[in-house]
Structure formats: structure tokens, C-alpha cells
PDB file of C-alpha atoms in Angstrom:
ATOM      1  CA  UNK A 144      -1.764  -3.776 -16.339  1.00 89.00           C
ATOM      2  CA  UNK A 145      -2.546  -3.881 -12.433  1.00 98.00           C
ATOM      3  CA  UNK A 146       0.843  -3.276 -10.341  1.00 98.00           C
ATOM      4  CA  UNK A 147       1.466  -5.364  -7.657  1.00 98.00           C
ATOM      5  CA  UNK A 148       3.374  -3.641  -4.865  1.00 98.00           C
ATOM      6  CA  UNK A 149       4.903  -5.886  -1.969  1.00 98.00           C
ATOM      7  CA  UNK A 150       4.798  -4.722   1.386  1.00 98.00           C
ATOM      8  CA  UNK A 151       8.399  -6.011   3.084  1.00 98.00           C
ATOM      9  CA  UNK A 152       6.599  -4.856   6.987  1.00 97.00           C
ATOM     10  CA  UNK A 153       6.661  -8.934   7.974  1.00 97.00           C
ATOM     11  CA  UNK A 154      10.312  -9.796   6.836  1.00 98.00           C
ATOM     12  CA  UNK A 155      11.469  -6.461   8.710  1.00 98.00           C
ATOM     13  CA  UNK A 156       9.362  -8.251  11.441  1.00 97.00           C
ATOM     14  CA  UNK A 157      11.199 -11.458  10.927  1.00 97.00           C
ATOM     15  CA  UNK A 158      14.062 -10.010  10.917  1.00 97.00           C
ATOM     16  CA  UNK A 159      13.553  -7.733  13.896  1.00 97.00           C
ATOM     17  CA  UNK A 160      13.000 -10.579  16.258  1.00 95.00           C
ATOM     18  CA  UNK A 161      16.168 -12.020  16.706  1.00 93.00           C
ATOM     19  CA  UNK A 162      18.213  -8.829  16.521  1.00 89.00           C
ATOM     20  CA  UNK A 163      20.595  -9.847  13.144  1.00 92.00           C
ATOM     21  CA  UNK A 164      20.233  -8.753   9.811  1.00 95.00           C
ATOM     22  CA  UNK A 165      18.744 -12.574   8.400  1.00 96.00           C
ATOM     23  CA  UNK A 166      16.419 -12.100   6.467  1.00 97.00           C
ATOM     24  CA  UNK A 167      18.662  -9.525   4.772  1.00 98.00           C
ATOM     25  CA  UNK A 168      15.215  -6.771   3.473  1.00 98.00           C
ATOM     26  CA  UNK A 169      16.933  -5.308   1.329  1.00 98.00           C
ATOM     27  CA  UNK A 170      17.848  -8.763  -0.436  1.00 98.00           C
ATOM     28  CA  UNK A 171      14.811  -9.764   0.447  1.00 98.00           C
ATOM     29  CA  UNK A 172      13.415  -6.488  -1.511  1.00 98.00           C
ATOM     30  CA  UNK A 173      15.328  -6.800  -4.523  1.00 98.00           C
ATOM     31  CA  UNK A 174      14.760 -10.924  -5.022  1.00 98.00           C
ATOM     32  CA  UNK A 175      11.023  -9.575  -5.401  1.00 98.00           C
ATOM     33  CA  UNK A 176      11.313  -7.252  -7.730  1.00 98.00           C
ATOM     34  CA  UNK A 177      13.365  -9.662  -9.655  1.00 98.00           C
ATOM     35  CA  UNK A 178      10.844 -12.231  -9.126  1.00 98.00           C
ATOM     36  CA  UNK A 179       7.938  -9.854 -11.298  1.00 98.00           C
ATOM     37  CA  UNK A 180       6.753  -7.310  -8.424  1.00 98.00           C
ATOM     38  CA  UNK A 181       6.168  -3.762  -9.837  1.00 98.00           C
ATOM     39  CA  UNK A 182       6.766  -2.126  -6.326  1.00 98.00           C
ATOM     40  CA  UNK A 183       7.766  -1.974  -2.951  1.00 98.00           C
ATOM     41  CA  UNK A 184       5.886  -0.794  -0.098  1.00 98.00           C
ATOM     42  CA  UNK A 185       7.062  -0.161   3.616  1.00 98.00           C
ATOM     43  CA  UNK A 186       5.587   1.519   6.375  1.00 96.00           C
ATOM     44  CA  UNK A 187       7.856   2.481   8.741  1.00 96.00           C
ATOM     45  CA  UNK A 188       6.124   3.420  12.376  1.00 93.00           C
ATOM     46  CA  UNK A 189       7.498   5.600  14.656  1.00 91.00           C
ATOM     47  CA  UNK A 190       8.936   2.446  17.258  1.00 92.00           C
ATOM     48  CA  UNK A 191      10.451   0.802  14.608  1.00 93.00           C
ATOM     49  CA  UNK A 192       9.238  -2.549  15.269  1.00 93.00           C
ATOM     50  CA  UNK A 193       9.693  -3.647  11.805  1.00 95.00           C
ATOM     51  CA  UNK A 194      10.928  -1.492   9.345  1.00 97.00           C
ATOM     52  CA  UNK A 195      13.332   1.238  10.249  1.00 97.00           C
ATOM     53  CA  UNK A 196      14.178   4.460   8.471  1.00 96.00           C
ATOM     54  CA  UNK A 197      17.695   2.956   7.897  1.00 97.00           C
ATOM     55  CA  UNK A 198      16.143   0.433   5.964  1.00 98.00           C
ATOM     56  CA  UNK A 199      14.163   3.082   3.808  1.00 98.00           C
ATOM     57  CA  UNK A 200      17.172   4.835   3.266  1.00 97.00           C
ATOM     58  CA  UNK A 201      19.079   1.911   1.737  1.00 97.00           C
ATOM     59  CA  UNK A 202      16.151   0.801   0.192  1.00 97.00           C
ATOM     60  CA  UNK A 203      15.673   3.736  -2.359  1.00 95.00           C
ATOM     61  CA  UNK A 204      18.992   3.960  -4.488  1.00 95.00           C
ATOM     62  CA  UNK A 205      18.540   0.340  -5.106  1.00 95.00           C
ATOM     63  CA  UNK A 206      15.507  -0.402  -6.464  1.00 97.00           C
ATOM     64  CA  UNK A 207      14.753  -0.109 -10.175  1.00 96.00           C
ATOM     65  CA  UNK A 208      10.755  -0.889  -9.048  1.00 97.00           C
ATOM     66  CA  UNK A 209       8.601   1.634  -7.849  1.00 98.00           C
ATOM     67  CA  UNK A 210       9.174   2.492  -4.144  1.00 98.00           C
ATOM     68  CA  UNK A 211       6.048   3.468  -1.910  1.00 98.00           C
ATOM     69  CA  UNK A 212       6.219   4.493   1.347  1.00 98.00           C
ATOM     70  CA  UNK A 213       2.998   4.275   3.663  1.00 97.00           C
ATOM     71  CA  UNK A 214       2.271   6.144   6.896  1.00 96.00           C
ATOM     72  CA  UNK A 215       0.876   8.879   9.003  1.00 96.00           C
ATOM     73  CA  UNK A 216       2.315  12.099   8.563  1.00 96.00           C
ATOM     74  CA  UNK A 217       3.632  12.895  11.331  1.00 95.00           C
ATOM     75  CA  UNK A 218       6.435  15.939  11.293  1.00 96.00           C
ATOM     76  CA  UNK A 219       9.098  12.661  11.123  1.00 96.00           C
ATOM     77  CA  UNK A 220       7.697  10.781   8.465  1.00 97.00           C
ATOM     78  CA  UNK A 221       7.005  13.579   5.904  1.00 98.00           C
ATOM     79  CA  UNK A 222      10.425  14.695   7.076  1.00 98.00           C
ATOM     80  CA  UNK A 223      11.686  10.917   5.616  1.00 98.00           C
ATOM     81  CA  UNK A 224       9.324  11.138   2.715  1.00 98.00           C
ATOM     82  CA  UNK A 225      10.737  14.806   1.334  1.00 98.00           C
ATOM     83  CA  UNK A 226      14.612  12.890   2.278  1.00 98.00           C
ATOM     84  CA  UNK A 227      13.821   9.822   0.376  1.00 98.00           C
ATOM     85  CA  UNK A 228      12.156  11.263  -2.620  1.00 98.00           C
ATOM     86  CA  UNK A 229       9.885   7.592  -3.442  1.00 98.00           C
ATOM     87  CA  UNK A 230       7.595   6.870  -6.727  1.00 98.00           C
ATOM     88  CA  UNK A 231       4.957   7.221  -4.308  1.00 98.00           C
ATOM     89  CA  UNK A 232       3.911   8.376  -0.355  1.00 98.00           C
ATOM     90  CA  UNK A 233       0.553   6.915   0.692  1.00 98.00           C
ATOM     91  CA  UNK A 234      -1.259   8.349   3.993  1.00 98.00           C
ATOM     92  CA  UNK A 235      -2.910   6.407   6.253  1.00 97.00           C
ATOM     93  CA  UNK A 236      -4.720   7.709   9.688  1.00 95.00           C
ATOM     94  CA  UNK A 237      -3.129   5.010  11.761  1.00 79.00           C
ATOM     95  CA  UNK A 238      -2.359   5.667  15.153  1.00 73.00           C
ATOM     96  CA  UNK A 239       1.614   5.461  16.490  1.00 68.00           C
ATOM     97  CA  UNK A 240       0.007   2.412  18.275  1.00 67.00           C
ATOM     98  CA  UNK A 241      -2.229   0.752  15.575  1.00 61.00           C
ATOM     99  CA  UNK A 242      -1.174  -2.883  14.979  1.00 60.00           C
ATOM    100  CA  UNK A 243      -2.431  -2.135  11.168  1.00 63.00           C
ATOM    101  CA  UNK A 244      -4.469   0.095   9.048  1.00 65.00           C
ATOM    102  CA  UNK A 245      -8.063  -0.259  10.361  1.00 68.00           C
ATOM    103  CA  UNK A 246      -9.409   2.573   8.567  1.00 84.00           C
ATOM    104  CA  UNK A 247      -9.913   5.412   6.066  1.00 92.00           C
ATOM    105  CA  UNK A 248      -9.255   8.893   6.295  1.00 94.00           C
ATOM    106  CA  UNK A 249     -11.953  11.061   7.449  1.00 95.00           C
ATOM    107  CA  UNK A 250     -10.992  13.274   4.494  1.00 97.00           C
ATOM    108  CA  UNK A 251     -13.196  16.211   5.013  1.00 96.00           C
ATOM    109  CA  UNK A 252     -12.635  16.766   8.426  1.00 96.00           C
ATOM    110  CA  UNK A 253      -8.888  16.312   7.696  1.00 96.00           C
ATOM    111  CA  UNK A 254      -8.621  18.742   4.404  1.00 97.00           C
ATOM    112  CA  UNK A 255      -6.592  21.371   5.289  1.00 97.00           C
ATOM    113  CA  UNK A 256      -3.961  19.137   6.722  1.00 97.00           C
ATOM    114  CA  UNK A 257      -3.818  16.790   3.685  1.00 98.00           C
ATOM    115  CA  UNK A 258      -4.059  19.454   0.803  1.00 98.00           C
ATOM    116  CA  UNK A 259      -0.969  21.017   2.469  1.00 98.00           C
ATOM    117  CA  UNK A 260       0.560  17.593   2.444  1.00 98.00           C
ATOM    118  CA  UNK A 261      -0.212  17.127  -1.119  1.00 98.00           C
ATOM    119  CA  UNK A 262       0.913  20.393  -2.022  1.00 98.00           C
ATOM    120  CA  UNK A 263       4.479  19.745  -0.148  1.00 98.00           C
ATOM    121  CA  UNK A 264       4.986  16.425  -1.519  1.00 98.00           C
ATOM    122  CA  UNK A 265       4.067  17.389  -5.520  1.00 97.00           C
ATOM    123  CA  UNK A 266       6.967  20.063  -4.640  1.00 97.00           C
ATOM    124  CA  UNK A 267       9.234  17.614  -4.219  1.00 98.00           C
ATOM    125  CA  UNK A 268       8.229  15.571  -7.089  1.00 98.00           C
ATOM    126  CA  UNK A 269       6.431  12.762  -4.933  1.00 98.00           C
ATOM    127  CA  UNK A 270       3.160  11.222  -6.382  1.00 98.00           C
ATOM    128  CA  UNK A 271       0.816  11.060  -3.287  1.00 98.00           C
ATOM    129  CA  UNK A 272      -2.289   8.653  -2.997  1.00 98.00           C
ATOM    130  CA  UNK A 273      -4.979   8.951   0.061  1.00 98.00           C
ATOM    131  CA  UNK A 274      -6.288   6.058   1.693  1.00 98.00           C
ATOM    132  CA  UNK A 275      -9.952   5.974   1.897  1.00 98.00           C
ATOM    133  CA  UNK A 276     -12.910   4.209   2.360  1.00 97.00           C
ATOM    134  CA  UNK A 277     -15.031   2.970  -0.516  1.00 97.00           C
ATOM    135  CA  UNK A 278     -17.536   5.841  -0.024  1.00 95.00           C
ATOM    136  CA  UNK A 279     -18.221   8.603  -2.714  1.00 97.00           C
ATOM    137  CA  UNK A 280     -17.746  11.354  -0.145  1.00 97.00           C
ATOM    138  CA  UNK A 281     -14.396  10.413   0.891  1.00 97.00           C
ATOM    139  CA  UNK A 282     -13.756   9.682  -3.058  1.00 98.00           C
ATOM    140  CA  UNK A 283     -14.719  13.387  -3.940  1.00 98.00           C
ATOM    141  CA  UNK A 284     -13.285  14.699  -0.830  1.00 98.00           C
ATOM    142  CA  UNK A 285      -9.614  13.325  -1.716  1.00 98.00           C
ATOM    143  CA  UNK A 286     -10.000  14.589  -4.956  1.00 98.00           C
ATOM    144  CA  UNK A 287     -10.365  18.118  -3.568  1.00 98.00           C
ATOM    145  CA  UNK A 288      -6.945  17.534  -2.142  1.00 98.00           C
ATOM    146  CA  UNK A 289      -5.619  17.754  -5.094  1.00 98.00           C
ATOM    147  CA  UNK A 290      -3.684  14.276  -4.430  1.00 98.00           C
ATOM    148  CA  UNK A 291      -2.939  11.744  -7.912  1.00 98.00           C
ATOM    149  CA  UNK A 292      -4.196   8.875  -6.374  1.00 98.00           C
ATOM    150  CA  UNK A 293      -6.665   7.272  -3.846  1.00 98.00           C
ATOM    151  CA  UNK A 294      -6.125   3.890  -1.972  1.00 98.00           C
ATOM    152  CA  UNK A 295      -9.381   2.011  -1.408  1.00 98.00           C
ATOM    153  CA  UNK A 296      -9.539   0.462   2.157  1.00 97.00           C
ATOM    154  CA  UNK A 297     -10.652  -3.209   1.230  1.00 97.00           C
ATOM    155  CA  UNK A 298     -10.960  -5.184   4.455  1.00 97.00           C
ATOM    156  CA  UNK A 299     -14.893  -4.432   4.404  1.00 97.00           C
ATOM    157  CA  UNK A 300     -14.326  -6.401   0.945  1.00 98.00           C
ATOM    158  CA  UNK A 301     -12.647  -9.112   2.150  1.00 98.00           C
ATOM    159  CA  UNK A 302     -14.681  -9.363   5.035  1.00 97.00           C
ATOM    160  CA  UNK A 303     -17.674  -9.953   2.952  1.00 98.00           C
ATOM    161  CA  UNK A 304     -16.253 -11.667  -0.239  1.00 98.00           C
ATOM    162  CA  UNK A 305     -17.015 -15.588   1.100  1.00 96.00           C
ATOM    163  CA  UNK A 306     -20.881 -14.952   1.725  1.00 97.00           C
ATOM    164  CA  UNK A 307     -21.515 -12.354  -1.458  1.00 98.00           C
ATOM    165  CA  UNK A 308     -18.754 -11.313  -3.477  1.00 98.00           C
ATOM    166  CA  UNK A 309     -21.132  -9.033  -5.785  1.00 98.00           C
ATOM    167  CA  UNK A 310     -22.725  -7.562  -2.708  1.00 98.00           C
ATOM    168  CA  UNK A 311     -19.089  -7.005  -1.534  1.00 98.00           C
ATOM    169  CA  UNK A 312     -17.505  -5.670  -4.205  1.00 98.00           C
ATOM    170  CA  UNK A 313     -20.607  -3.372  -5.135  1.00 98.00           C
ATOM    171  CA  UNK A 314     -19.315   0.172  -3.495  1.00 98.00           C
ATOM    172  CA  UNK A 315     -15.655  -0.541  -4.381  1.00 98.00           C
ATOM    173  CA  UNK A 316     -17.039  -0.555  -8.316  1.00 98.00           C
ATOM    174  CA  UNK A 317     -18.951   2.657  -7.516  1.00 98.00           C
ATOM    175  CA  UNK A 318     -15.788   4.502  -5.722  1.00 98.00           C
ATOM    176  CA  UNK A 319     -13.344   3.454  -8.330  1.00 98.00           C
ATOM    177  CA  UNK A 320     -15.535   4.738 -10.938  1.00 98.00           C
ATOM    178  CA  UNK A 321     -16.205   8.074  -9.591  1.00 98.00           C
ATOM    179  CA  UNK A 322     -12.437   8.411  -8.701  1.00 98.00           C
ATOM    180  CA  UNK A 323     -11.964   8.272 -12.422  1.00 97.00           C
ATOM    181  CA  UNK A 324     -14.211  10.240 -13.100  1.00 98.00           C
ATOM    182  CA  UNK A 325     -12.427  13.050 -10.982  1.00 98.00           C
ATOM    183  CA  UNK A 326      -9.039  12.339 -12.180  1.00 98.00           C
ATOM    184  CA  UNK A 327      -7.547  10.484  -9.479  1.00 98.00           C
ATOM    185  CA  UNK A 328      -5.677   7.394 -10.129  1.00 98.00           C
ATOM    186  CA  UNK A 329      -7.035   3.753  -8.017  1.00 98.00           C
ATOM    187  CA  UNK A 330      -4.917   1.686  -5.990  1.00 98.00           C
ATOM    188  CA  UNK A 331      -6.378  -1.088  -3.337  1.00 98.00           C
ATOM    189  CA  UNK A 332      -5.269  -2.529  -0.053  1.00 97.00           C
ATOM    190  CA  UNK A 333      -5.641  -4.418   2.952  1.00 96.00           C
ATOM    191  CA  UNK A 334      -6.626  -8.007   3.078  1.00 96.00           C
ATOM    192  CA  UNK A 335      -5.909  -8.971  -0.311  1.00 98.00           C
ATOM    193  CA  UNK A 336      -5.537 -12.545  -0.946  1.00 98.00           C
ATOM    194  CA  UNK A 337      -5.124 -15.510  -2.884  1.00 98.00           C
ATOM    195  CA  UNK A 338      -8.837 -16.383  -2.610  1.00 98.00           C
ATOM    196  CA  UNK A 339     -10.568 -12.576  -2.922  1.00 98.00           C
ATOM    197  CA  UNK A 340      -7.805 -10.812  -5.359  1.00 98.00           C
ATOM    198  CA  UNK A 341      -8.553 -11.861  -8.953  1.00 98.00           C
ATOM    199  CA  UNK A 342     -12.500 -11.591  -8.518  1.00 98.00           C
ATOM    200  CA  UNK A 343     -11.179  -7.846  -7.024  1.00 98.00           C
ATOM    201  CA  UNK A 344      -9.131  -7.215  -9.837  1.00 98.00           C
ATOM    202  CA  UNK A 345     -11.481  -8.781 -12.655  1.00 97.00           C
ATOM    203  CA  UNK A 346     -14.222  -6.517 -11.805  1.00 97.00           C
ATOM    204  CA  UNK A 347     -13.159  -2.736 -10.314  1.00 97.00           C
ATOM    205  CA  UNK A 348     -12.451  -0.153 -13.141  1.00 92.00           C
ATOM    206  CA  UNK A 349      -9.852   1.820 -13.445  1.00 95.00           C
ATOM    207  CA  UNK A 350      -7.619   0.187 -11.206  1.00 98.00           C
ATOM    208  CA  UNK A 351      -3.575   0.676 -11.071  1.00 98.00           C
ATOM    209  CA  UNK A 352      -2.592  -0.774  -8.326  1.00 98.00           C
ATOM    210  CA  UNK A 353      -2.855  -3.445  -5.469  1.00 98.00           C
ATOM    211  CA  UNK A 354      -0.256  -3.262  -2.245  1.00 98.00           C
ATOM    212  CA  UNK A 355       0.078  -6.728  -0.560  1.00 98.00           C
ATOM    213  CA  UNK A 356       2.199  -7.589   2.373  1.00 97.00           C
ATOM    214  CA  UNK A 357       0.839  -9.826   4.914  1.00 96.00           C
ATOM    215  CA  UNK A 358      -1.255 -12.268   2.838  1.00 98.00           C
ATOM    216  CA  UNK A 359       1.850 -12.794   0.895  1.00 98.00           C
ATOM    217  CA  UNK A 360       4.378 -13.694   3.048  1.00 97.00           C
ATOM    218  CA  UNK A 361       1.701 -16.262   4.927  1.00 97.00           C
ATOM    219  CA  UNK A 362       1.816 -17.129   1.489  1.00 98.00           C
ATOM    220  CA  UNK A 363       5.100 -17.252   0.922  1.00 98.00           C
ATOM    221  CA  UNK A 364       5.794 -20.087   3.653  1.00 97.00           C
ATOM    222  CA  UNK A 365       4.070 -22.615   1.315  1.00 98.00           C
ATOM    223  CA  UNK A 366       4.648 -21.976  -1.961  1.00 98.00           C
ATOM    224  CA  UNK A 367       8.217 -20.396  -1.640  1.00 98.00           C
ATOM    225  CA  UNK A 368       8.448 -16.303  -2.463  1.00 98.00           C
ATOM    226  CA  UNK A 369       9.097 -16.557  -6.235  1.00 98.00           C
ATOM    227  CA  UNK A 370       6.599 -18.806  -6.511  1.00 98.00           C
ATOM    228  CA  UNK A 371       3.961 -16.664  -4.249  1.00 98.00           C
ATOM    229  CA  UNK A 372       5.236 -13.340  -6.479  1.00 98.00           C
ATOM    230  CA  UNK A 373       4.170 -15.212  -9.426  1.00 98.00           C
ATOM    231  CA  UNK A 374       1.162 -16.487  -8.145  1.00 98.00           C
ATOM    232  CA  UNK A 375      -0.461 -12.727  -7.132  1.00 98.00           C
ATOM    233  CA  UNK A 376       0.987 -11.589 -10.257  1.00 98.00           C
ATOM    234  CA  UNK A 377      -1.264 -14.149 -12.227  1.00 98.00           C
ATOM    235  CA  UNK A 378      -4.065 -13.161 -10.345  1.00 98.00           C
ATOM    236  CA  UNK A 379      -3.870  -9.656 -11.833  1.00 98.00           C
ATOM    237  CA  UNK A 380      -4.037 -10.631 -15.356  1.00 95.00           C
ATOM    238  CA  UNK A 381      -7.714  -9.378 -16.442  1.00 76.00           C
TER     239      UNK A 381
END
């Protein structure tokens, strides 16, 4: 079975813009894991412009789903990540800035800094994935970190998917299978949809995991959020 994790960042967002607490995330949260979703994803940024470490705080004792919790590592967020204790932490290189994820890490030039990350974090009993680009070098380079899992950057895929979806999907295949082969678990992210996600899911190996957030919601206005849940969860099924 392929997990689908929901990333909450837009209701947060919703929320955020008039000040109040409607929608409720946290209700909001738990009507999608009731609705089929195996996880939860936020990715709280250091201005707090949608969610905000009080909402991953009240998040965590309340969800019987799997809680992941995205971000750069900064001394704050792995300081929220060791408090919060989720299924999962996944880094990302983004900027304090960054709108959204745009890219990979550069995992060998970064090593040092994410083994001792991965190190901390399996201390605490935290399973800790890597986002990377679908490249064999970041691939083996993560798994030198010693990390569980690696997230596979998939915008180039969704980028591509309308004019070749074999040509685009070709080095996701080819990372996925040599991050089994290493030991590391696959997850997938970015750019996910409706249209690209079952061809996605249908043909990489190996994989565990797919964290959607802003396809979904868009989603969501249309068909209704049970509905949409239901809808990426059938998409899975390969």
C-alpha cells in the first residue's frame, strides 16, 4: 500500500488570512484522516505565514495518522522536531524565503550536516527521510547519511508528464530502484496531481509514500475534501 500524506500548509494559509481560527486545522486535520489519509504533513517556516508551531504542537497528541513534519533545519526547527517527537521529519534545503520547495538537497556537499541530523533525530526515535533529486548520486549520497528514507523531488516529473510520461518518469524508476537497493525507504513529492499521480504510482518501485498538499486542496474546492481524500486515495491503488 502507497500512503498518502496531506499537507494542511494551504488551510493554515486560509486560515491565516483573516486572522480567526475558521478553518479550524486541526479539525480540518483530523476530518482527513477520518476521511482515509494515512498522514499529515506540515511545514512550518520560520514567519509563520501558514502553519505555526502552536499548531504543530496541538497537532501531535491528536492524531492517530502518521504525523510528518517538513523543513529546513534550522537550530528552531530541529529544536520543534526533537519537542514534538513525529512518525517522521523530512528535510528540505528551502530558503526562510522560498515560496515552496524548488529543489533537492545537494547531499554531498551537505553530509556532515545531515548525518549529524540523522544521527540526532534516530536518538530521539524520529524516522528521518531526505529530499532529493531523482539522481543516483544524491540517491547513494543520502544513503550514506544513514537516514530511513529519501523523498524524490517530482516537479521535473510533472513538468514533463503531458508531452512523455515514460521519458518523464524514466530517472524516478532508476532512483527508486537504487534507493532500495541501499536500504532506504521511497517517498515522492511536489506537484502531484489528479492527472500525473496514478501513472506515478503504477510504475515507480518500491514506493511508500506520496505527500500532497497544494494539488489537493485546489482539488478540494470542486469535489468537496472527503471526496478529493478519496479520490487521491484511489489513485494509489496499484
Amino acid at each position: 500500500m502507497i500512503n498518502l500524506s496531506v499537507n494542511i500548509n494551504k488551510v493554515a494559509t486560509l486560515r491565516n488570512a483573516r486572522g480567526e481560527n475558521r478553518p479550524d486545522v486541526e479539525a480540518v486535520a483530523l476530518d482527513i484522516e477520518s476521511f482515509g489519509a494515512n498522514g499529515i504533513t506540515v511545514h512550518p517556516r520560520p514567519d509563520e505565514r501558514h502553519i505555526k508551531k502552536s499548531d504543530v504542537y496541538s497537532l501531535r497528541p491528536n492524531l492517530r495518522c502518521e504525523f510528518n513534519i517538513e523543513g529546513y533545519p534550522s537550530d528552531d526547527f530541529v529544536d520543534l522536531v526533537i519537542k514534538v517527537r513525529p512518525t517522521q521529519v523530512t528535510l528540505v534545503p528551502d530558503a526562510p524565503d522560498a515560496i515552496t520547495s524548488s529543489a533537492g538537497w545537494d547531499v554531498s556537499a551537505n553530509s556532515d550536516f545531515l548525518s549529524s541530523l540523522v544521527e540526532r533525530f534516530k536518538d530521539a526515535g524520529i524516522r528521518t527521510s531526505i529530499f532529493i533529486n531523482a539522481d543516483l548520486d544524491s540517491v547513494r549520497a543520502a544513503a550514506k547519511t544513514g537516514a530511513e528514507r529519501v523523498e524524490l523531488y517530482t516537479k521535473p516529473y510533472a513538468d514533463a508528464f503531458t508531452k512523455d510520461p515514460k521519458a518523464a518518469i524514466a530517472p524516478f524508476i532508476e532512483a527508486a530502484t537504487e534507493a532500495k537497493k541501499l536500504g532506504l525507504g521511497v517517498n515522492a513529492g511536489h506537484d502531484l496531481n489528479l492527472d500525473n499521480l496514478a501513472f506515478f504510482a503504477s510504475n515507480i518501485p518500491f514506493l511508500r509514500e506520496v505527500s500532497i498538499g497544494h494539488a489537493l486542496i485546489c482539488d478540494a474546492l470542486y469535489f468537496g475534501l472527503e471526496e478529493t481524500v478519496k479520490r487521491y486515495k484511489n489513485a494509489l491503488k496499484v
